[in-house]
Short mmCIF file of C-alpha atoms in Angstrom, two decimals:
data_model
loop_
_atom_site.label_atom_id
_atom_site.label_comp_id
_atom_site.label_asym_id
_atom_site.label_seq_id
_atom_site.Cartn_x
_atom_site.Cartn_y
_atom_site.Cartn_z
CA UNK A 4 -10.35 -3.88 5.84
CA UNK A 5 -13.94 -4.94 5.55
CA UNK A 6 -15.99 -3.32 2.70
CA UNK A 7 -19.50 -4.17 1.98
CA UNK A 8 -20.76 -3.03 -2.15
CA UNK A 9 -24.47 -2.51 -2.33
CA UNK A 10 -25.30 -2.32 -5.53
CA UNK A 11 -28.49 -3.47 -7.94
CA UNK A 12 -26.18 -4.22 -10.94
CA UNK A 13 -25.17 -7.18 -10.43
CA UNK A 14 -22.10 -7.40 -13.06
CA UNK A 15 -20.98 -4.16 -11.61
CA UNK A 16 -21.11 -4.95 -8.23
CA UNK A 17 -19.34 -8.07 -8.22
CA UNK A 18 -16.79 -6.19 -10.71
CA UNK A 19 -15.92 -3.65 -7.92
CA UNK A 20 -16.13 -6.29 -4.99
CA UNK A 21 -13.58 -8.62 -7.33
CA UNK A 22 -11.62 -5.45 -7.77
CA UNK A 23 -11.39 -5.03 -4.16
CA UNK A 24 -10.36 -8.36 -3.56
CA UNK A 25 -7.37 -7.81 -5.36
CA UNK A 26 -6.17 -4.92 -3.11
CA UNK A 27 -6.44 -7.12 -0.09
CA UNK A 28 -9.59 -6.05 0.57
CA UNK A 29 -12.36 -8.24 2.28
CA UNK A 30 -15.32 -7.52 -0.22
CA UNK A 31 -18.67 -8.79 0.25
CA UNK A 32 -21.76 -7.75 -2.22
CA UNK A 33 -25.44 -6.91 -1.41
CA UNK A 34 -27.91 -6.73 -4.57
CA UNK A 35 -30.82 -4.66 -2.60
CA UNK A 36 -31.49 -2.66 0.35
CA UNK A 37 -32.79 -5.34 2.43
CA UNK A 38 -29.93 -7.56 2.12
CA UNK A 39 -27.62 -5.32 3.15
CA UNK A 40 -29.21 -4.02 5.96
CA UNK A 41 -28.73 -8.02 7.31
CA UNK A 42 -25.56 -8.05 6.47
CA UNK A 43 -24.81 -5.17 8.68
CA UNK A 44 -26.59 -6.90 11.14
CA UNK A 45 -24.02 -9.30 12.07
CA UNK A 46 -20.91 -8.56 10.46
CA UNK A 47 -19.01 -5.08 11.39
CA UNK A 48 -17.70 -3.45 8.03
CA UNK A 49 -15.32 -0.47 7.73
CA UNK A 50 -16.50 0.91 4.40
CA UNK A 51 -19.74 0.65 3.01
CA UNK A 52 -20.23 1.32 -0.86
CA UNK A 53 -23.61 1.93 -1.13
CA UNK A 54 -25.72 2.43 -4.15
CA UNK A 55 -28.63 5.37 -4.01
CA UNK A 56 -31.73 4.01 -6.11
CA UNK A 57 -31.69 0.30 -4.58
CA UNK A 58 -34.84 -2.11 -4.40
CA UNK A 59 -36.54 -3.24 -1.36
CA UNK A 60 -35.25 -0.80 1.00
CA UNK A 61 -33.76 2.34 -0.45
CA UNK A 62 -30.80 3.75 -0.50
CA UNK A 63 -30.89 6.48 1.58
CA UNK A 64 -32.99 4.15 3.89
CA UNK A 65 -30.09 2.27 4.37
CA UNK A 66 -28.12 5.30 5.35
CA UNK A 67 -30.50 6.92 7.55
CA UNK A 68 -30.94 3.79 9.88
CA UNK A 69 -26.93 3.12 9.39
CA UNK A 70 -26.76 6.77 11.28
CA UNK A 71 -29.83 5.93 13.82
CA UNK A 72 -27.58 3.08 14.72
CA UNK A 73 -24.70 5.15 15.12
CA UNK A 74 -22.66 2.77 13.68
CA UNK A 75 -19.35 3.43 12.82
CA UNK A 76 -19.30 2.15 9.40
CA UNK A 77 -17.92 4.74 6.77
CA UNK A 78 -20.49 5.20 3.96
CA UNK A 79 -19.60 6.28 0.35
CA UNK A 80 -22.31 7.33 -2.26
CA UNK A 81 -21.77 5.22 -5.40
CA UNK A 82 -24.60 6.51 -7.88
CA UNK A 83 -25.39 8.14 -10.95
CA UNK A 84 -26.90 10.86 -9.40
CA UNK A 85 -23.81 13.17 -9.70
CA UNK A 86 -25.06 16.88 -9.59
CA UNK A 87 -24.07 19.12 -7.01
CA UNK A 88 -27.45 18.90 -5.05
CA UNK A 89 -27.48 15.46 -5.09
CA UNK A 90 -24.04 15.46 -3.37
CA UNK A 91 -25.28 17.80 -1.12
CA UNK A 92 -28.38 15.91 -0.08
CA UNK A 93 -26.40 12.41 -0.19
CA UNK A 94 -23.74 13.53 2.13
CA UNK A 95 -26.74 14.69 4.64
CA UNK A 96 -28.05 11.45 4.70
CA UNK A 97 -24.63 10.61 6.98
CA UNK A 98 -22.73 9.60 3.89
CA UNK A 99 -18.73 10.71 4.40
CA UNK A 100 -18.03 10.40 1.12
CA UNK A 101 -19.85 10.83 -2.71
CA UNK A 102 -19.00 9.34 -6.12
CA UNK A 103 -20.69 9.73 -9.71
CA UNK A 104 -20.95 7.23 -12.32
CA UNK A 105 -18.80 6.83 -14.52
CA UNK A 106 -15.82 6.60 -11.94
CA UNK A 107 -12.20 5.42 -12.27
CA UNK A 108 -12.01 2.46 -10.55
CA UNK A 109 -8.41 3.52 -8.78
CA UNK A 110 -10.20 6.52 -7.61
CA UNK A 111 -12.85 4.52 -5.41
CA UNK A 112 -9.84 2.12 -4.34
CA UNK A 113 -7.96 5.92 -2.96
CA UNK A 114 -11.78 7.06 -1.69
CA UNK A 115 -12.26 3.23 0.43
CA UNK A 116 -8.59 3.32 2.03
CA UNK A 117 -8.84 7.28 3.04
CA UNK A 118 -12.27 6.12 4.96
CA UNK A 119 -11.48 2.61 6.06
CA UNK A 120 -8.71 4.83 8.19
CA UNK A 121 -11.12 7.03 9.18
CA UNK A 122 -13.17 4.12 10.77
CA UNK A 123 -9.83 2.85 12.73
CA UNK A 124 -8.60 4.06 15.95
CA UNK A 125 -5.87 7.11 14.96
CA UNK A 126 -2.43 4.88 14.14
CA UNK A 127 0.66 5.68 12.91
CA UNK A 128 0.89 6.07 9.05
CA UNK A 129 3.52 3.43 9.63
CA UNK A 130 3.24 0.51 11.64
CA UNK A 131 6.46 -0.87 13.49
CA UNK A 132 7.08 -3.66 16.00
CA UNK A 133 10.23 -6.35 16.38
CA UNK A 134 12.03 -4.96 14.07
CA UNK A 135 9.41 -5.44 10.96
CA UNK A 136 8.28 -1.87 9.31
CA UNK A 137 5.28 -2.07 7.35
CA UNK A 138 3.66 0.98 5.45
CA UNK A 139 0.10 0.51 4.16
CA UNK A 140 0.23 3.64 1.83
CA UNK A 141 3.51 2.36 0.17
CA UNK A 142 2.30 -1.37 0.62
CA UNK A 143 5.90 -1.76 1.55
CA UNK A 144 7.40 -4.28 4.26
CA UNK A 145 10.71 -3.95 5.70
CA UNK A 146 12.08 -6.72 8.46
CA UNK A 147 15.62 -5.24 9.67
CA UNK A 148 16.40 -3.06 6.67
CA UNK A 149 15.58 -5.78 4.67
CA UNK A 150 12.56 -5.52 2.14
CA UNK A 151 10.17 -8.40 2.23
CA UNK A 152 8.26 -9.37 -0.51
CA UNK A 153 4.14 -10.36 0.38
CA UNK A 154 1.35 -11.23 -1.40
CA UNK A 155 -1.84 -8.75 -0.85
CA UNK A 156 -3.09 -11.54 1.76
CA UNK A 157 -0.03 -11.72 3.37
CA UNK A 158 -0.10 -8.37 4.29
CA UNK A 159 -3.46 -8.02 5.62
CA UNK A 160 -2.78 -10.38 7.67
CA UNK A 161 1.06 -9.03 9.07
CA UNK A 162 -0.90 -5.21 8.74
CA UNK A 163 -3.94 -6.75 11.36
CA UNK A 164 -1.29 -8.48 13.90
CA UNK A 165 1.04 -5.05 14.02
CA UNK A 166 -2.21 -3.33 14.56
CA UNK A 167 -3.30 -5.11 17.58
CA UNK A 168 0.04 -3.88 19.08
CA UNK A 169 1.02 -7.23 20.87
CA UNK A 170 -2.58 -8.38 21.01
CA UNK A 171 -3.57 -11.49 20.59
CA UNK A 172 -5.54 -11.71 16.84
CA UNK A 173 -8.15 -14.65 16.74
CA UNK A 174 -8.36 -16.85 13.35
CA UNK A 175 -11.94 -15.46 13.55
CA UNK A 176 -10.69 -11.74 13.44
CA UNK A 177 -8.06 -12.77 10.80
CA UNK A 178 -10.80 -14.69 8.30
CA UNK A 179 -13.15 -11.46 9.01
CA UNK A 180 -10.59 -8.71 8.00
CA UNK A 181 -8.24 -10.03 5.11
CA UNK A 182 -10.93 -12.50 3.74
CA UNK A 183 -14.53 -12.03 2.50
CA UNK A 184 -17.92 -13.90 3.38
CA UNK A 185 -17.46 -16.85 1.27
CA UNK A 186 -14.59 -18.37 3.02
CA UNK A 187 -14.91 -21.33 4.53
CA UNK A 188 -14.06 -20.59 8.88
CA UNK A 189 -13.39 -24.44 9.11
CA UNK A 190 -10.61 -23.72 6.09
CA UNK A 191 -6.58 -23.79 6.90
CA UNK A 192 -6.43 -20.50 5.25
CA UNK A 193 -5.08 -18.57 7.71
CA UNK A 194 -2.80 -21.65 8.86
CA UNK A 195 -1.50 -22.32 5.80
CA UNK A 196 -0.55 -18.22 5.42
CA UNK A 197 0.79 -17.61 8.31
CA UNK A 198 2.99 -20.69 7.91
CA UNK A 199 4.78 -18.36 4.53
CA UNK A 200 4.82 -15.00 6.11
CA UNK A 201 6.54 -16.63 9.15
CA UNK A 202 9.31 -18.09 6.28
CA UNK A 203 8.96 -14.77 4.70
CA UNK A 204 9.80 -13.00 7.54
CA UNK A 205 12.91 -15.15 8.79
CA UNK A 206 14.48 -15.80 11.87
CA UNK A 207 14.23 -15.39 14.81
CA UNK A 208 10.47 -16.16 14.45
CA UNK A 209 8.50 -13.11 15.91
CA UNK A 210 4.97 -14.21 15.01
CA UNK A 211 3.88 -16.27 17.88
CA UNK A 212 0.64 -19.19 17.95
CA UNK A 213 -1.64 -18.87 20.64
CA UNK A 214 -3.09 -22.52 21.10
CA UNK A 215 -6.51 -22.02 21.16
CA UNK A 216 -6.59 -18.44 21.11
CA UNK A 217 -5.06 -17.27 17.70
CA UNK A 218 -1.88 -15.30 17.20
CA UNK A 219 0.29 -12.60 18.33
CA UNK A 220 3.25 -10.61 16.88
#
């Protein structure tokens, strides 16, 4: 999942993007209005975590042209503005989703996952395919009754190739979904991981390399 945190405090917007990160999220950070609206210029996100009272371009700027757009981008409200008619006016900006300051952080985590499926075509709640069962809610693989133990990269990556359904998945897609902005696209990342969730996995090998192309499963 691709998640975008606009946010003018900068310690706690890297804080939540960091946070993020560490449930296998692909977190990238905008500081004002104006960056963020570039950054959703070229790079499709699921969730966006968007601050009200931002410089440069405003918050609810930002949501109003996110809904001219039509994009498809899930927005939540991340503000101290936490009264009932600020929800009310938030949410019809085109936000899907609201959240006061103070929060608990495991409470946006919960808020981010129920919209980032929201955003994705309708899927099972668990994905099969060859024999491997994975469930995102229980963060829970199983190849052949066996449990398999993955890190939180891991499975973004094993969760993107069962959802393209026998699809091939670029290293492009891959980099853009399970990693964040900052990663190098010239790095072996995404070599080097799908080298362990292959051993992981077992035999007979199910995840398949695409020369040129990317990978399938």
């Amino acid at each position: 999942m691709r998640v975008l945190v606009v946010e003018d405090e900068r310690v706690l917007a890297d804080a939540i993007a960091t946070g993020l990160r560490r449930e296998a999220m692909a977190a990238d950070v905008a500081y004002d209005g104006a960056a963020a609206l570039e950054k959703i210029g070229y790079i499709d996100y699921d969730v966006i975590v968007l601050d009200r009272d931002l410089p440069k371009v405003h918050g609810d700027e930002v949501a109003r042209r996110l809904v001219a757009q039509r994009s498809a981008s899930r927005i939540i409200m991340l503000t101290a503005a936490g009264d009932v008619d600020d929800k009310v006016e938030g949410l019809g900006l085109g936000a899907d989703d609201y959240l006061a300051k103070p929060f608990v952080f495991v409470e946006l985590v919960a808020r981010v996952r129920a919209l980032g499926r929201r955003s994705a075509p309708p899927l099972p709640p668990v994905l099969e395919r060859a024999g491997v069962r994975l469930d995102p809610g229980k963060r829970l693989v199983m190849r052949d009754g066996r449990e398999v133990s993955l890190t939180k990269k891991e499975f973004a990556v094993l969760e993107e190739l069962m959802r393209a359904e026998g699809a091939v998945v670029s290293q492009e897609d891959l980099l853009d979904k399970a990693w964040d902005e900052h990663i190098d696209p010239f790095t072996n990342v995404v070599r080097v991981t799908m080298m362990t969730l292959r051993k992981k996995l077992g035999d007979p090998p199910i995840i398949e390399t695409v020369p040129g192309v990317g990978y399938r499963l």
